[in-house]
């Protein structure tokens, strides 16, 4: 097997790319504490999207575990977690950050945000989505207490940690390296970094 | 004040209706264990929808409590819970049921479902949505353990229980009386029933 190509996901930015059924997709937290807002669409139908609410219904977990499958709004299997070298803490509950997020945080002026990154990355490959699906927030650590209260903690992942997915359908992926630098979403240093992915055939 | 008009939400069916900012909306569990899948849109913009992922981000709870506000995908306040005579157990995590749900449950033939009810109710008032937002499942009792495992329990609400919302924006509401009669989503009797609402000005 050839050494797989590594594609960098630039800090604070989004990227869109195709993956094919039967491939594996490795998403790498290069510097260790970068949250990656992740979406998937059926390659031939932008109306079919990876759905966190359908995935929770299918897996009966708020964070799918190794062996679990992320599904679409039609319950089509999209991505199965086959390896996770991180502690397995991700998030399926929270919206991506948007212009409004930073307005609410009293940031003045334009701030990069995952919502704009998502739509810009799609536009860059000639696609569009009528809305922003709820994201899979890889490596994000927002624990839920037994009483249902959500807290915001820095990631517990480490440099080089990765999640390896078995790709179950032809997909258009979008990943945004979250530019949140006001809260500790991306670590106590509040320093968004690049990350990376590999497609293994 | 005039006695408010009560509108029945027929068993297994959906209904769409307008509510105006400054009104109050009372949603009534007439027979006690009926789950009501509930959506809201900005009345003048179907692209702005009540978003469970934005509401969780805003309230830091998986089930908003009395005093909390359901917000849109632009964080616009839509519905504030001002009274809840039920034990306050609702769901913001799960997708609505759809044709696929009943296929997965091995039901043969067409089964009423909240997804079709949602789109049919919108069509009935001359509107459409490009997708089905994640619903607010009023009275649905799917507890989440401290380990993040979701279980499926019958509702704990009682006949006549209601949730009263302060309406914070002009809204198009859609409510589907969930037709699930295979699992105990709508109570141990597995018998979907009608419910009701009132608009109080």
mmCIF file with all atom_site columns, N, CA, C and O in Angstrom, chain A residues 49 53-54 56-58 60-62 74-75 93-95 98 100-101 104 130-132 134 144 146 148-150 152, chain B residues 49 53-54 56-58 60-62 74-75 93-95 98 100-101 104 130-132 134 144 146 148-150 152:
data_model
loop_
_atom_site.group_PDB
_atom_site.id
_atom_site.type_symbol
_atom_site.label_atom_id
_atom_site.label_alt_id
_atom_site.label_comp_id
_atom_site.label_asym_id
_atom_site.label_entity_id
_atom_site.label_seq_id
_atom_site.pdbx_PDB_ins_code
_atom_site.Cartn_x
_atom_site.Cartn_y
_atom_site.Cartn_z
_atom_site.occupancy
_atom_site.B_iso_or_equiv
_atom_site.pdbx_formal_charge
_atom_site.auth_seq_id
_atom_site.auth_comp_id
_atom_site.auth_asym_id
_atom_site.auth_atom_id
_atom_site.pdbx_PDB_model_num
ATOM 1   N N  . UNK A 1 49  ? -28.192 14.210 4.455  1.00 0.00 ? 49  UNK A N  1
ATOM 2   C CA . UNK A 1 49  ? -27.068 14.707 5.258  1.00 0.00 ? 49  UNK A CA 1
ATOM 3   C C  . UNK A 1 49  ? -26.894 13.847 6.504  1.00 0.00 ? 49  UNK A C  1
ATOM 4   O O  . UNK A 1 49  ? -27.838 13.267 7.018  1.00 0.00 ? 49  UNK A O  1
ATOM 5   N N  . UNK A 1 53  ? -29.342 13.848 15.082 1.00 0.00 ? 53  UNK A N  1
ATOM 6   C CA . UNK A 1 53  ? -30.543 13.350 15.768 1.00 0.00 ? 53  UNK A CA 1
ATOM 7   C C  . UNK A 1 53  ? -30.916 11.948 15.300 1.00 0.00 ? 53  UNK A C  1
ATOM 8   O O  . UNK A 1 53  ? -31.407 11.134 16.090 1.00 0.00 ? 53  UNK A O  1
ATOM 9   N N  . UNK A 1 54  ? -30.662 11.639 14.044 1.00 0.00 ? 54  UNK A N  1
ATOM 10  C CA . UNK A 1 54  ? -30.904 10.272 13.576 1.00 0.00 ? 54  UNK A CA 1
ATOM 11  C C  . UNK A 1 54  ? -29.824 9.320  14.106 1.00 0.00 ? 54  UNK A C  1
ATOM 12  O O  . UNK A 1 54  ? -30.107 8.159  14.408 1.00 0.00 ? 54  UNK A O  1
ATOM 13  N N  . UNK A 1 56  ? -28.197 9.639  16.976 1.00 0.00 ? 56  UNK A N  1
ATOM 14  C CA . UNK A 1 56  ? -28.508 9.352  18.383 1.00 0.00 ? 56  UNK A CA 1
ATOM 15  C C  . UNK A 1 56  ? -29.658 8.357  18.486 1.00 0.00 ? 56  UNK A C  1
ATOM 16  O O  . UNK A 1 56  ? -29.648 7.460  19.339 1.00 0.00 ? 56  UNK A O  1
ATOM 17  N N  . UNK A 1 57  ? -30.653 8.507  17.609 1.00 0.00 ? 57  UNK A N  1
ATOM 18  C CA . UNK A 1 57  ? -31.782 7.572  17.624 1.00 0.00 ? 57  UNK A CA 1
ATOM 19  C C  . UNK A 1 57  ? -31.305 6.163  17.279 1.00 0.00 ? 57  UNK A C  1
ATOM 20  O O  . UNK A 1 57  ? -31.759 5.179  17.871 1.00 0.00 ? 57  UNK A O  1
ATOM 21  N N  . UNK A 1 58  ? -30.373 6.074  16.332 1.00 0.00 ? 58  UNK A N  1
ATOM 22  C CA . UNK A 1 58  ? -29.891 4.772  15.887 1.00 0.00 ? 58  UNK A CA 1
ATOM 23  C C  . UNK A 1 58  ? -28.943 4.117  16.886 1.00 0.00 ? 58  UNK A C  1
ATOM 24  O O  . UNK A 1 58  ? -28.971 2.903  17.078 1.00 0.00 ? 58  UNK A O  1
ATOM 25  N N  . UNK A 1 60  ? -28.530 5.125  20.214 1.00 0.00 ? 60  UNK A N  1
ATOM 26  C CA . UNK A 1 60  ? -28.953 5.309  21.613 1.00 0.00 ? 60  UNK A CA 1
ATOM 27  C C  . UNK A 1 60  ? -27.813 5.806  22.499 1.00 0.00 ? 60  UNK A C  1
ATOM 28  O O  . UNK A 1 60  ? -27.728 5.453  23.680 1.00 0.00 ? 60  UNK A O  1
ATOM 29  N N  . UNK A 1 61  ? -26.956 6.613  21.934 1.00 0.00 ? 61  UNK A N  1
ATOM 30  C CA . UNK A 1 61  ? -25.871 7.239  22.700 1.00 0.00 ? 61  UNK A CA 1
ATOM 31  C C  . UNK A 1 61  ? -25.777 8.699  22.280 1.00 0.00 ? 61  UNK A C  1
ATOM 32  O O  . UNK A 1 61  ? -26.006 9.034  21.124 1.00 0.00 ? 61  UNK A O  1
ATOM 33  N N  . UNK A 1 62  ? -25.348 9.551  23.218 1.00 0.00 ? 62  UNK A N  1
ATOM 34  C CA . UNK A 1 62  ? -25.118 10.939 22.818 1.00 0.00 ? 62  UNK A CA 1
ATOM 35  C C  . UNK A 1 62  ? -23.747 11.105 22.170 1.00 0.00 ? 62  UNK A C  1
ATOM 36  O O  . UNK A 1 62  ? -23.538 12.062 21.421 1.00 0.00 ? 62  UNK A O  1
ATOM 37  N N  . UNK A 1 74  ? -31.978 9.810  6.383  1.00 0.00 ? 74  UNK A N  1
ATOM 38  C CA . UNK A 1 74  ? -32.744 8.651  5.895  1.00 0.00 ? 74  UNK A CA 1
ATOM 39  C C  . UNK A 1 74  ? -32.236 7.352  6.516  1.00 0.00 ? 74  UNK A C  1
ATOM 40  O O  . UNK A 1 74  ? -32.523 6.262  6.015  1.00 0.00 ? 74  UNK A O  1
ATOM 41  N N  . UNK A 1 75  ? -31.450 7.475  7.593  1.00 0.00 ? 75  UNK A N  1
ATOM 42  C CA . UNK A 1 75  ? -30.861 6.329  8.294  1.00 0.00 ? 75  UNK A CA 1
ATOM 43  C C  . UNK A 1 75  ? -29.878 5.540  7.415  1.00 0.00 ? 75  UNK A C  1
ATOM 44  O O  . UNK A 1 75  ? -29.586 4.382  7.700  1.00 0.00 ? 75  UNK A O  1
ATOM 45  N N  . UNK A 1 93  ? -24.217 17.406 20.255 1.00 0.00 ? 93  UNK A N  1
ATOM 46  C CA . UNK A 1 93  ? -25.359 18.149 20.802 1.00 0.00 ? 93  UNK A CA 1
ATOM 47  C C  . UNK A 1 93  ? -25.413 19.612 20.408 1.00 0.00 ? 93  UNK A C  1
ATOM 48  O O  . UNK A 1 93  ? -26.494 20.206 20.407 1.00 0.00 ? 93  UNK A O  1
ATOM 49  N N  . UNK A 1 94  ? -24.250 20.201 20.121 1.00 0.00 ? 94  UNK A N  1
ATOM 50  C CA . UNK A 1 94  ? -24.175 21.652 20.018 1.00 0.00 ? 94  UNK A CA 1
ATOM 51  C C  . UNK A 1 94  ? -24.110 22.109 18.566 1.00 0.00 ? 94  UNK A C  1
ATOM 52  O O  . UNK A 1 94  ? -23.510 21.460 17.712 1.00 0.00 ? 94  UNK A O  1
ATOM 53  N N  . UNK A 1 95  ? -24.690 23.270 18.306 1.00 0.00 ? 95  UNK A N  1
ATOM 54  C CA . UNK A 1 95  ? -24.572 23.922 17.004 1.00 0.00 ? 95  UNK A CA 1
ATOM 55  C C  . UNK A 1 95  ? -23.123 24.310 16.753 1.00 0.00 ? 95  UNK A C  1
ATOM 56  O O  . UNK A 1 95  ? -22.325 24.442 17.678 1.00 0.00 ? 95  UNK A O  1
ATOM 57  N N  . UNK A 1 98  ? -21.095 30.538 14.810 1.00 0.00 ? 98  UNK A N  1
ATOM 58  C CA . UNK A 1 98  ? -21.563 31.355 13.688 1.00 0.00 ? 98  UNK A CA 1
ATOM 59  C C  . UNK A 1 98  ? -21.290 32.821 14.008 1.00 0.00 ? 98  UNK A C  1
ATOM 60  O O  . UNK A 1 98  ? -20.811 33.151 15.096 1.00 0.00 ? 98  UNK A O  1
ATOM 61  N N  . UNK A 1 100 ? -23.334 34.933 14.809 1.00 0.00 ? 100 UNK A N  1
ATOM 62  C CA . UNK A 1 100 ? -24.133 35.270 15.989 1.00 0.00 ? 100 UNK A CA 1
ATOM 63  C C  . UNK A 1 100 ? -23.440 34.828 17.275 1.00 0.00 ? 100 UNK A C  1
ATOM 64  O O  . UNK A 1 100 ? -23.583 35.470 18.314 1.00 0.00 ? 100 UNK A O  1
ATOM 65  N N  . UNK A 1 101 ? -22.723 33.699 17.204 1.00 0.00 ? 101 UNK A N  1
ATOM 66  C CA . UNK A 1 101 ? -22.009 33.221 18.392 1.00 0.00 ? 101 UNK A CA 1
ATOM 67  C C  . UNK A 1 101 ? -21.050 34.297 18.887 1.00 0.00 ? 101 UNK A C  1
ATOM 68  O O  . UNK A 1 101 ? -20.975 34.590 20.091 1.00 0.00 ? 101 UNK A O  1
ATOM 69  N N  . UNK A 1 104 ? -22.739 37.340 20.297 1.00 0.00 ? 104 UNK A N  1
ATOM 70  C CA . UNK A 1 104 ? -23.189 37.067 21.670 1.00 0.00 ? 104 UNK A CA 1
ATOM 71  C C  . UNK A 1 104 ? -22.027 37.121 22.659 1.00 0.00 ? 104 UNK A C  1
ATOM 72  O O  . UNK A 1 104 ? -22.223 37.392 23.842 1.00 0.00 ? 104 UNK A O  1
ATOM 73  N N  . UNK A 1 130 ? -29.090 23.995 1.812  1.00 0.00 ? 130 UNK A N  1
ATOM 74  C CA . UNK A 1 130 ? -30.143 24.946 2.161  1.00 0.00 ? 130 UNK A CA 1
ATOM 75  C C  . UNK A 1 130 ? -30.063 25.379 3.619  1.00 0.00 ? 130 UNK A C  1
ATOM 76  O O  . UNK A 1 130 ? -30.671 26.369 4.015  1.00 0.00 ? 130 UNK A O  1
ATOM 77  N N  . UNK A 1 131 ? -29.306 24.645 4.427  1.00 0.00 ? 131 UNK A N  1
ATOM 78  C CA . UNK A 1 131 ? -29.216 24.981 5.848  1.00 0.00 ? 131 UNK A CA 1
ATOM 79  C C  . UNK A 1 131 ? -27.910 24.384 6.372  1.00 0.00 ? 131 UNK A C  1
ATOM 80  O O  . UNK A 1 131 ? -27.154 23.774 5.610  1.00 0.00 ? 131 UNK A O  1
ATOM 81  N N  . UNK A 1 132 ? -27.661 24.578 7.643  1.00 0.00 ? 132 UNK A N  1
ATOM 82  C CA . UNK A 1 132 ? -26.465 24.026 8.275  1.00 0.00 ? 132 UNK A CA 1
ATOM 83  C C  . UNK A 1 132 ? -26.889 22.888 9.196  1.00 0.00 ? 132 UNK A C  1
ATOM 84  O O  . UNK A 1 132 ? -27.455 23.140 10.265 1.00 0.00 ? 132 UNK A O  1
ATOM 85  N N  . UNK A 1 134 ? -26.891 20.132 12.073 1.00 0.00 ? 134 UNK A N  1
ATOM 86  C CA . UNK A 1 134 ? -26.175 20.021 13.339 1.00 0.00 ? 134 UNK A CA 1
ATOM 87  C C  . UNK A 1 134 ? -24.883 19.248 13.101 1.00 0.00 ? 134 UNK A C  1
ATOM 88  O O  . UNK A 1 134 ? -24.901 18.185 12.488 1.00 0.00 ? 134 UNK A O  1
ATOM 89  N N  . UNK A 1 144 ? -22.119 16.190 29.675 1.00 0.00 ? 144 UNK A N  1
ATOM 90  C CA . UNK A 1 144 ? -23.512 16.288 30.113 1.00 0.00 ? 144 UNK A CA 1
ATOM 91  C C  . UNK A 1 144 ? -23.639 15.560 31.446 1.00 0.00 ? 144 UNK A C  1
ATOM 92  O O  . UNK A 1 144 ? -23.313 14.380 31.544 1.00 0.00 ? 144 UNK A O  1
ATOM 93  N N  . UNK A 1 146 ? -25.610 13.910 34.793 1.00 0.00 ? 146 UNK A N  1
ATOM 94  C CA . UNK A 1 146 ? -26.789 13.063 34.939 1.00 0.00 ? 146 UNK A CA 1
ATOM 95  C C  . UNK A 1 146 ? -28.067 13.881 35.025 1.00 0.00 ? 146 UNK A C  1
ATOM 96  O O  . UNK A 1 146 ? -29.149 13.401 34.678 1.00 0.00 ? 146 UNK A O  1
ATOM 97  N N  . UNK A 1 148 ? -28.554 16.456 33.184 1.00 0.00 ? 148 UNK A N  1
ATOM 98  C CA . UNK A 1 148 ? -28.811 17.044 31.874 1.00 0.00 ? 148 UNK A CA 1
ATOM 99  C C  . UNK A 1 148 ? -28.227 18.430 31.679 1.00 0.00 ? 148 UNK A C  1
ATOM 100 O O  . UNK A 1 148 ? -28.615 19.146 30.752 1.00 0.00 ? 148 UNK A O  1
ATOM 101 N N  . UNK A 1 149 ? -27.270 18.803 32.539 1.00 0.00 ? 149 UNK A N  1
ATOM 102 C CA . UNK A 1 149 ? -26.618 20.115 32.399 1.00 0.00 ? 149 UNK A CA 1
ATOM 103 C C  . UNK A 1 149 ? -25.321 19.937 31.603 1.00 0.00 ? 149 UNK A C  1
ATOM 104 O O  . UNK A 1 149 ? -24.529 19.035 31.875 1.00 0.00 ? 149 UNK A O  1
ATOM 105 N N  . UNK A 1 150 ? -25.144 20.809 30.618 1.00 0.00 ? 150 UNK A N  1
ATOM 106 C CA . UNK A 1 150 ? -23.993 20.739 29.724 1.00 0.00 ? 150 UNK A CA 1
ATOM 107 C C  . UNK A 1 150 ? -22.938 21.740 30.191 1.00 0.00 ? 150 UNK A C  1
ATOM 108 O O  . UNK A 1 150 ? -23.246 22.913 30.403 1.00 0.00 ? 150 UNK A O  1
ATOM 109 N N  . UNK A 1 152 ? -18.744 23.212 29.572 1.00 0.00 ? 152 UNK A N  1
ATOM 110 C CA . UNK A 1 152 ? -17.807 23.456 28.466 1.00 0.00 ? 152 UNK A CA 1
ATOM 111 C C  . UNK A 1 152 ? -16.392 23.263 28.978 1.00 0.00 ? 152 UNK A C  1
ATOM 112 O O  . UNK A 1 152 ? -15.893 24.081 29.757 1.00 0.00 ? 152 UNK A O  1
ATOM 113 N N  . UNK B 2 49  ? -35.496 28.660 11.738 1.00 0.00 ? 49  UNK B N  1
ATOM 114 C CA . UNK B 2 49  ? -36.271 27.608 12.396 1.00 0.00 ? 49  UNK B CA 1
ATOM 115 C C  . UNK B 2 49  ? -35.820 27.439 13.839 1.00 0.00 ? 49  UNK B C  1
ATOM 116 O O  . UNK B 2 49  ? -34.661 27.688 14.177 1.00 0.00 ? 49  UNK B O  1
ATOM 117 N N  . UNK B 2 53  ? -30.189 22.340 18.546 1.00 0.00 ? 53  UNK B N  1
ATOM 118 C CA . UNK B 2 53  ? -28.750 22.455 18.846 1.00 0.00 ? 53  UNK B CA 1
ATOM 119 C C  . UNK B 2 53  ? -28.380 23.870 19.286 1.00 0.00 ? 53  UNK B C  1
ATOM 120 O O  . UNK B 2 53  ? -27.495 24.048 20.124 1.00 0.00 ? 53  UNK B O  1
ATOM 121 N N  . UNK B 2 54  ? -29.071 24.871 18.749 1.00 0.00 ? 54  UNK B N  1
ATOM 122 C CA . UNK B 2 54  ? -28.828 26.237 19.214 1.00 0.00 ? 54  UNK B CA 1
ATOM 123 C C  . UNK B 2 54  ? -29.448 26.455 20.597 1.00 0.00 ? 54  UNK B C  1
ATOM 124 O O  . UNK B 2 54  ? -28.889 27.177 21.425 1.00 0.00 ? 54  UNK B O  1
ATOM 125 N N  . UNK B 2 56  ? -29.837 24.125 22.933 1.00 0.00 ? 56  UNK B N  1
ATOM 126 C CA . UNK B 2 56  ? -28.959 23.494 23.926 1.00 0.00 ? 56  UNK B CA 1
ATOM 127 C C  . UNK B 2 56  ? -27.733 24.356 24.178 1.00 0.00 ? 56  UNK B C  1
ATOM 128 O O  . UNK B 2 56  ? -27.272 24.484 25.315 1.00 0.00 ? 56  UNK B O  1
ATOM 129 N N  . UNK B 2 57  ? -27.196 24.946 23.110 1.00 0.00 ? 57  UNK B N  1
ATOM 130 C CA . UNK B 2 57  ? -26.022 25.813 23.269 1.00 0.00 ? 57  UNK B CA 1
ATOM 131 C C  . UNK B 2 57  ? -26.376 27.028 24.128 1.00 0.00 ? 57  UNK B C  1
ATOM 132 O O  . UNK B 2 57  ? -25.590 27.461 24.970 1.00 0.00 ? 57  UNK B O  1
ATOM 133 N N  . UNK B 2 58  ? -27.571 27.558 23.931 1.00 0.00 ? 58  UNK B N  1
ATOM 134 C CA . UNK B 2 58  ? -27.992 28.751 24.650 1.00 0.00 ? 58  UNK B CA 1
ATOM 135 C C  . UNK B 2 58  ? -28.361 28.471 26.102 1.00 0.00 ? 58  UNK B C  1
ATOM 136 O O  . UNK B 2 58  ? -28.066 29.277 26.995 1.00 0.00 ? 58  UNK B O  1
ATOM 137 N N  . UNK B 2 60  ? -27.583 25.520 27.839 1.00 0.00 ? 60  UNK B N  1
ATOM 138 C CA . UNK B 2 60  ? -26.664 24.556 28.474 1.00 0.00 ? 60  UNK B CA 1
ATOM 139 C C  . UNK B 2 60  ? -27.427 23.438 29.196 1.00 0.00 ? 60  UNK B C  1
ATOM 140 O O  . UNK B 2 60  ? -26.999 22.940 30.236 1.00 0.00 ? 60  UNK B O  1
ATOM 141 N N  . UNK B 2 61  ? -28.536 23.056 28.640 1.00 0.00 ? 61  UNK B N  1
ATOM 142 C CA . UNK B 2 61  ? -29.316 21.931 29.173 1.00 0.00 ? 61  UNK B CA 1
ATOM 143 C C  . UNK B 2 61  ? -29.786 21.075 28.000 1.00 0.00 ? 61  UNK B C  1
ATOM 144 O O  . UNK B 2 61  ? -30.066 21.612 26.932 1.00 0.00 ? 61  UNK B O  1
ATOM 145 N N  . UNK B 2 62  ? -29.944 19.773 28.243 1.00 0.00 ? 62  UNK B N  1
ATOM 146 C CA . UNK B 2 62  ? -30.522 18.952 27.192 1.00 0.00 ? 62  UNK B CA 1
ATOM 147 C C  . UNK B 2 62  ? -32.049 19.035 27.196 1.00 0.00 ? 62  UNK B C  1
ATOM 148 O O  . UNK B 2 62  ? -32.673 18.770 26.174 1.00 0.00 ? 62  UNK B O  1
ATOM 149 N N  . UNK B 2 74  ? -30.637 31.321 14.346 1.00 0.00 ? 74  UNK B N  1
ATOM 150 C CA . UNK B 2 74  ? -29.956 32.618 14.453 1.00 0.00 ? 74  UNK B CA 1
ATOM 151 C C  . UNK B 2 74  ? -29.981 33.120 15.895 1.00 0.00 ? 74  UNK B C  1
ATOM 152 O O  . UNK B 2 74  ? -29.724 34.305 16.138 1.00 0.00 ? 74  UNK B O  1
ATOM 153 N N  . UNK B 2 75  ? -30.286 32.232 16.836 1.00 0.00 ? 75  UNK B N  1
ATOM 154 C CA . UNK B 2 75  ? -30.364 32.554 18.265 1.00 0.00 ? 75  UNK B CA 1
ATOM 155 C C  . UNK B 2 75  ? -31.479 33.567 18.570 1.00 0.00 ? 75  UNK B C  1
ATOM 156 O O  . UNK B 2 75  ? -31.460 34.211 19.616 1.00 0.00 ? 75  UNK B O  1
ATOM 157 N N  . UNK B 2 93  ? -33.338 15.566 21.721 1.00 0.00 ? 93  UNK B N  1
ATOM 158 C CA . UNK B 2 93  ? -32.191 14.826 21.159 1.00 0.00 ? 93  UNK B CA 1
ATOM 159 C C  . UNK B 2 93  ? -32.529 13.986 19.944 1.00 0.00 ? 93  UNK B C  1
ATOM 160 O O  . UNK B 2 93  ? -31.637 13.696 19.134 1.00 0.00 ? 93  UNK B O  1
ATOM 161 N N  . UNK B 2 94  ? -33.771 13.550 19.837 1.00 0.00 ? 94  UNK B N  1
ATOM 162 C CA . UNK B 2 94  ? -34.095 12.509 18.870 1.00 0.00 ? 94  UNK B CA 1
ATOM 163 C C  . UNK B 2 94  ? -34.807 13.077 17.642 1.00 0.00 ? 94  UNK B C  1
ATOM 164 O O  . UNK B 2 94  ? -35.585 14.018 17.725 1.00 0.00 ? 94  UNK B O  1
ATOM 165 N N  . UNK B 2 95  ? -34.565 12.453 16.510 1.00 0.00 ? 95  UNK B N  1
ATOM 166 C CA . UNK B 2 95  ? -35.273 12.783 15.272 1.00 0.00 ? 95  UNK B CA 1
ATOM 167 C C  . UNK B 2 95  ? -36.745 12.433 15.429 1.00 0.00 ? 95  UNK B C  1
ATOM 168 O O  . UNK B 2 95  ? -37.121 11.622 16.273 1.00 0.00 ? 95  UNK B O  1
ATOM 169 N N  . UNK B 2 98  ? -40.318 8.659  10.981 1.00 0.00 ? 98  UNK B N  1
ATOM 170 C CA . UNK B 2 98  ? -40.455 8.839  9.533  1.00 0.00 ? 98  UNK B CA 1
ATOM 171 C C  . UNK B 2 98  ? -40.809 7.481  8.917  1.00 0.00 ? 98  UNK B C  1
ATOM 172 O O  . UNK B 2 98  ? -40.878 6.470  9.614  1.00 0.00 ? 98  UNK B O  1
ATOM 173 N N  . UNK B 2 100 ? -38.965 5.677  7.287  1.00 0.00 ? 100 UNK B N  1
ATOM 174 C CA . UNK B 2 100 ? -37.825 4.794  7.541  1.00 0.00 ? 100 UNK B CA 1
ATOM 175 C C  . UNK B 2 100 ? -37.874 4.198  8.949  1.00 0.00 ? 100 UNK B C  1
ATOM 176 O O  . UNK B 2 100 ? -37.446 3.072  9.169  1.00 0.00 ? 100 UNK B O  1
ATOM 177 N N  . UNK B 2 101 ? -38.385 4.977  9.903  1.00 0.00 ? 101 UNK B N  1
ATOM 178 C CA . UNK B 2 101 ? -38.484 4.473  11.274 1.00 0.00 ? 101 UNK B CA 1
ATOM 179 C C  . UNK B 2 101 ? -39.322 3.200  11.293 1.00 0.00 ? 101 UNK B C  1
ATOM 180 O O  . UNK B 2 101 ? -38.960 2.205  11.933 1.00 0.00 ? 101 UNK B O  1
ATOM 181 N N  . UNK B 2 104 ? -37.693 0.265  9.620  1.00 0.00 ? 104 UNK B N  1
ATOM 182 C CA . UNK B 2 104 ? -36.696 -0.342 10.511 1.00 0.00 ? 104 UNK B CA 1
ATOM 183 C C  . UNK B 2 104 ? -37.367 -1.186 11.592 1.00 0.00 ? 104 UNK B C  1
ATOM 184 O O  . UNK B 2 104 ? -36.761 -2.118 12.125 1.00 0.00 ? 104 UNK B O  1
ATOM 185 N N  . UNK B 2 130 ? -37.218 23.090 3.407  1.00 0.00 ? 130 UNK B N  1
ATOM 186 C CA . UNK B 2 130 ? -36.271 22.305 2.615  1.00 0.00 ? 130 UNK B CA 1
ATOM 187 C C  . UNK B 2 130 ? -35.833 21.039 3.335  1.00 0.00 ? 130 UNK B C  1
ATOM 188 O O  . UNK B 2 130 ? -35.279 20.132 2.723  1.00 0.00 ? 130 UNK B O  1
ATOM 189 N N  . UNK B 2 131 ? -36.070 20.973 4.634  1.00 0.00 ? 131 UNK B N  1
ATOM 190 C CA . UNK B 2 131 ? -35.646 19.803 5.409  1.00 0.00 ? 131 UNK B CA 1
ATOM 191 C C  . UNK B 2 131 ? -36.528 19.725 6.647  1.00 0.00 ? 131 UNK B C  1
ATOM 192 O O  . UNK B 2 131 ? -37.415 20.559 6.838  1.00 0.00 ? 131 UNK B O  1
ATOM 193 N N  . UNK B 2 132 ? -36.288 18.720 7.457  1.00 0.00 ? 132 UNK B N  1
ATOM 194 C CA . UNK B 2 132 ? -37.040 18.555 8.700  1.00 0.00 ? 132 UNK B CA 1
ATOM 195 C C  . UNK B 2 132 ? -36.117 18.896 9.865  1.00 0.00 ? 132 UNK B C  1
ATOM 196 O O  . UNK B 2 132 ? -35.221 18.111 10.190 1.00 0.00 ? 132 UNK B O  1
ATOM 197 N N  . UNK B 2 134 ? -34.561 19.140 13.529 1.00 0.00 ? 134 UNK B N  1
ATOM 198 C CA . UNK B 2 134 ? -34.688 18.305 14.723 1.00 0.00 ? 134 UNK B CA 1
ATOM 199 C C  . UNK B 2 134 ? -35.824 18.847 15.569 1.00 0.00 ? 134 UNK B C  1
ATOM 200 O O  . UNK B 2 134 ? -35.891 20.053 15.829 1.00 0.00 ? 134 UNK B O  1
ATOM 201 N N  . UNK B 2 144 ? -31.314 10.183 29.541 1.00 0.00 ? 144 UNK B N  1
ATOM 202 C CA . UNK B 2 144 ? -29.900 10.027 29.210 1.00 0.00 ? 144 UNK B CA 1
ATOM 203 C C  . UNK B 2 144 ? -29.152 9.735  30.508 1.00 0.00 ? 144 UNK B C  1
ATOM 204 O O  . UNK B 2 144 ? -29.223 10.523 31.450 1.00 0.00 ? 144 UNK B O  1
ATOM 205 N N  . UNK B 2 146 ? -25.787 9.140  32.999 1.00 0.00 ? 146 UNK B N  1
ATOM 206 C CA . UNK B 2 146 ? -24.529 9.866  33.165 1.00 0.00 ? 146 UNK B CA 1
ATOM 207 C C  . UNK B 2 146 ? -23.469 9.381  32.199 1.00 0.00 ? 146 UNK B C  1
ATOM 208 O O  . UNK B 2 146 ? -22.546 10.133 31.848 1.00 0.00 ? 146 UNK B O  1
ATOM 209 N N  . UNK B 2 148 ? -24.142 8.678  29.149 1.00 0.00 ? 148 UNK B N  1
ATOM 210 C CA . UNK B 2 148 ? -24.523 9.117  27.803 1.00 0.00 ? 148 UNK B CA 1
ATOM 211 C C  . UNK B 2 148 ? -25.333 8.111  27.022 1.00 0.00 ? 148 UNK B C  1
ATOM 212 O O  . UNK B 2 148 ? -25.451 8.229  25.796 1.00 0.00 ? 148 UNK B O  1
ATOM 213 N N  . UNK B 2 149 ? -25.922 7.142  27.734 1.00 0.00 ? 149 UNK B N  1
ATOM 214 C CA . UNK B 2 149 ? -26.766 6.147  27.063 1.00 0.00 ? 149 UNK B CA 1
ATOM 215 C C  . UNK B 2 149 ? -28.225 6.592  27.158 1.00 0.00 ? 149 UNK B C  1
ATOM 216 O O  . UNK B 2 149 ? -28.702 6.974  28.230 1.00 0.00 ? 149 UNK B O  1
ATOM 217 N N  . UNK B 2 150 ? -28.908 6.526  26.014 1.00 0.00 ? 150 UNK B N  1
ATOM 218 C CA . UNK B 2 150 ? -30.301 6.977  25.932 1.00 0.00 ? 150 UNK B CA 1
ATOM 219 C C  . UNK B 2 150 ? -31.219 5.764  26.021 1.00 0.00 ? 150 UNK B C  1
ATOM 220 O O  . UNK B 2 150 ? -31.032 4.785  25.295 1.00 0.00 ? 150 UNK B O  1
ATOM 221 N N  . UNK B 2 152 ? -35.480 4.410  26.341 1.00 0.00 ? 152 UNK B N  1
ATOM 222 C CA . UNK B 2 152 ? -36.803 4.793  25.831 1.00 0.00 ? 152 UNK B CA 1
ATOM 223 C C  . UNK B 2 152 ? -37.857 4.380  26.851 1.00 0.00 ? 152 UNK B C  1
ATOM 224 O O  . UNK B 2 152 ? -38.099 3.188  27.046 1.00 0.00 ? 152 UNK B O  1
#
